[in-house]
Tab-separated table of C-alpha atoms in Angstrom:
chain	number	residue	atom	x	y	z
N	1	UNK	CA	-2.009	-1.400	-14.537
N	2	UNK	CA	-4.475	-0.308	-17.408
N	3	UNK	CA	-1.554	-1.286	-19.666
N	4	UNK	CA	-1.589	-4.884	-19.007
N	5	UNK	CA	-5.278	-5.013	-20.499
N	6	UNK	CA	-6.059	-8.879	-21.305
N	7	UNK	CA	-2.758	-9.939	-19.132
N	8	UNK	CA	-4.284	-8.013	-16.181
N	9	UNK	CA	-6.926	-11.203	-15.743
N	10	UNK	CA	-4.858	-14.141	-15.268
N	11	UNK	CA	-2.281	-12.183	-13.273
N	12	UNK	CA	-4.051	-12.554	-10.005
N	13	UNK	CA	-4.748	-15.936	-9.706
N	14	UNK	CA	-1.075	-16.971	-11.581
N	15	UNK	CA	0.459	-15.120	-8.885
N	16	UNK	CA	-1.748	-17.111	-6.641
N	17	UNK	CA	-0.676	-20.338	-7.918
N	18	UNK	CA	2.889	-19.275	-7.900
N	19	UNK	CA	3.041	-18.149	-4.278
N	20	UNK	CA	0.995	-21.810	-3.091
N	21	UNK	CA	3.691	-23.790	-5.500
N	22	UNK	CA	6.993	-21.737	-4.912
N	23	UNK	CA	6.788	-20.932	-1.231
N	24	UNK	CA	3.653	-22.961	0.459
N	25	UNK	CA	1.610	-19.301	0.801
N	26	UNK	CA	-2.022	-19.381	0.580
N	27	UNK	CA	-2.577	-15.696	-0.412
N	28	UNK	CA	-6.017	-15.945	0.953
N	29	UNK	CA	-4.589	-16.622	4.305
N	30	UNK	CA	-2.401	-13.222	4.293
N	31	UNK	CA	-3.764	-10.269	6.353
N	32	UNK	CA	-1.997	-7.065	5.883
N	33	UNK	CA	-4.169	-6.041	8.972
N	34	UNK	CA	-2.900	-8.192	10.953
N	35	UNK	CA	0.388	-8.155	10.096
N	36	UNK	CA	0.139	-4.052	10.214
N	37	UNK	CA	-0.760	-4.400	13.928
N	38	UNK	CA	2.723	-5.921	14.669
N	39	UNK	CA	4.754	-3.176	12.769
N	40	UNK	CA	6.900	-1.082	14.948
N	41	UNK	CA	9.123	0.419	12.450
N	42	UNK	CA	8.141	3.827	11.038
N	43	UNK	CA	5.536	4.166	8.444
N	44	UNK	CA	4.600	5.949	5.645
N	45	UNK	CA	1.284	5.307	4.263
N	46	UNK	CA	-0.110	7.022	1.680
N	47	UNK	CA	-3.109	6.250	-0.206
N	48	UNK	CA	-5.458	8.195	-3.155
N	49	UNK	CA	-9.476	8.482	-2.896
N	50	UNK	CA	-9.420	8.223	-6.302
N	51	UNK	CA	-7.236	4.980	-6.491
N	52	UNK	CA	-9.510	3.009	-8.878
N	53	UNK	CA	-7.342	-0.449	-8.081
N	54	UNK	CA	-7.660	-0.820	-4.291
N	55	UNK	CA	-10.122	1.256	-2.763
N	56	UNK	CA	-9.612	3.546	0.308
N	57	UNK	CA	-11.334	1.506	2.531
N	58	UNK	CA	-7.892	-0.480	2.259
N	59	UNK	CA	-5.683	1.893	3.281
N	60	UNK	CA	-7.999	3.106	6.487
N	61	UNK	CA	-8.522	-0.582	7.604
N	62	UNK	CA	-4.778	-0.416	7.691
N	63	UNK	CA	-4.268	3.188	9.620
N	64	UNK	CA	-6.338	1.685	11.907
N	65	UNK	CA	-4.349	-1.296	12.259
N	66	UNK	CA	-1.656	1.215	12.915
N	67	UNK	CA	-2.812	3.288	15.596
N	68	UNK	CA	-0.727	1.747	18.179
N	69	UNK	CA	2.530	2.800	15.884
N	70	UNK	CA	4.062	6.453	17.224
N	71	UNK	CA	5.882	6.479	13.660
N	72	UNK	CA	3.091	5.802	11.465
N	73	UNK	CA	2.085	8.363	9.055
N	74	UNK	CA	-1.324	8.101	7.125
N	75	UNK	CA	-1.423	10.273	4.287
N	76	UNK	CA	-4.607	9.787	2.234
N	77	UNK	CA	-4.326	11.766	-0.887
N	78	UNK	CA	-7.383	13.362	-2.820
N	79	UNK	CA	-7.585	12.894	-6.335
N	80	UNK	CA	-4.788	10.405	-7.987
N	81	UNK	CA	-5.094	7.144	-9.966
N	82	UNK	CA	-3.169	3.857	-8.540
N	83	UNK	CA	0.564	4.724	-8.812
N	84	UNK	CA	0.010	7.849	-10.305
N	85	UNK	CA	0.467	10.536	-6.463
N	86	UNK	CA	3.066	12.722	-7.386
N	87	UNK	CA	4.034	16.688	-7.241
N	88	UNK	CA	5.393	19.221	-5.052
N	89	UNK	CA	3.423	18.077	-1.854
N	90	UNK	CA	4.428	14.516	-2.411
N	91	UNK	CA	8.038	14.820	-2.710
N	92	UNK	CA	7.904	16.962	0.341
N	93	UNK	CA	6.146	15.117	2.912
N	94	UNK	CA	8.522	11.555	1.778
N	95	UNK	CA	11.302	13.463	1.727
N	96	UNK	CA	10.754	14.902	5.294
N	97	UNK	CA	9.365	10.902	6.278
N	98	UNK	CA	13.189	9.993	5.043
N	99	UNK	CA	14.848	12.638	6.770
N	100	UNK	CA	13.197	12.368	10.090
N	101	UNK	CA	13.777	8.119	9.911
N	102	UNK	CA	16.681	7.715	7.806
């Protein structure tokens, strides 16, 4: 993310524009609450405290949304940047996530 610097601006609201133009989507309009509460798939969620692009918060509004879900999994990991959770304990817990649903 950091290494789109000036790019990293305009992104948001191009992709904005796109998704209104290209498909009729208001991205204001999309809840990923909402939409979380209707999953019945299993889930893996994981999400960093230290994620400096999309805080937390985010990812416990949508365990919450998920608590109806027998095969969600809510992982919130301590101390990672956005994109950057990897390791030993990682690759373990989506590897057994893949093996128990694949």
């Amino acid at each position: 993310w950091e290494k789109l610097g000036v790019l990293k601006q305009p992104l948001t609201p191009l992709t904005k524009l796109w998704g209104r133009l290209l498909y009729g989507i208001d991205a204001g309009q999309i809840s990923p609450e909402v939409a979380a509460k209707e999953i019945r798939i299993p889930i893996l969620l994981i999400h960093s405290t230290s994620d400096e692009v999309i805080p937390v918060k985010n990812a416990k509004k949508l365990a919450q949304a998920l608590i109806n879900n027998k095969n969600a999994q809510i992982w919130i990991y301590d101390g990672a940047s956005h994109n950057q959770l990897k390791g030993k304990e990682y690759q373990e817990k989506v590897l057994l996530f893949f093996t128990k649903y694949l």
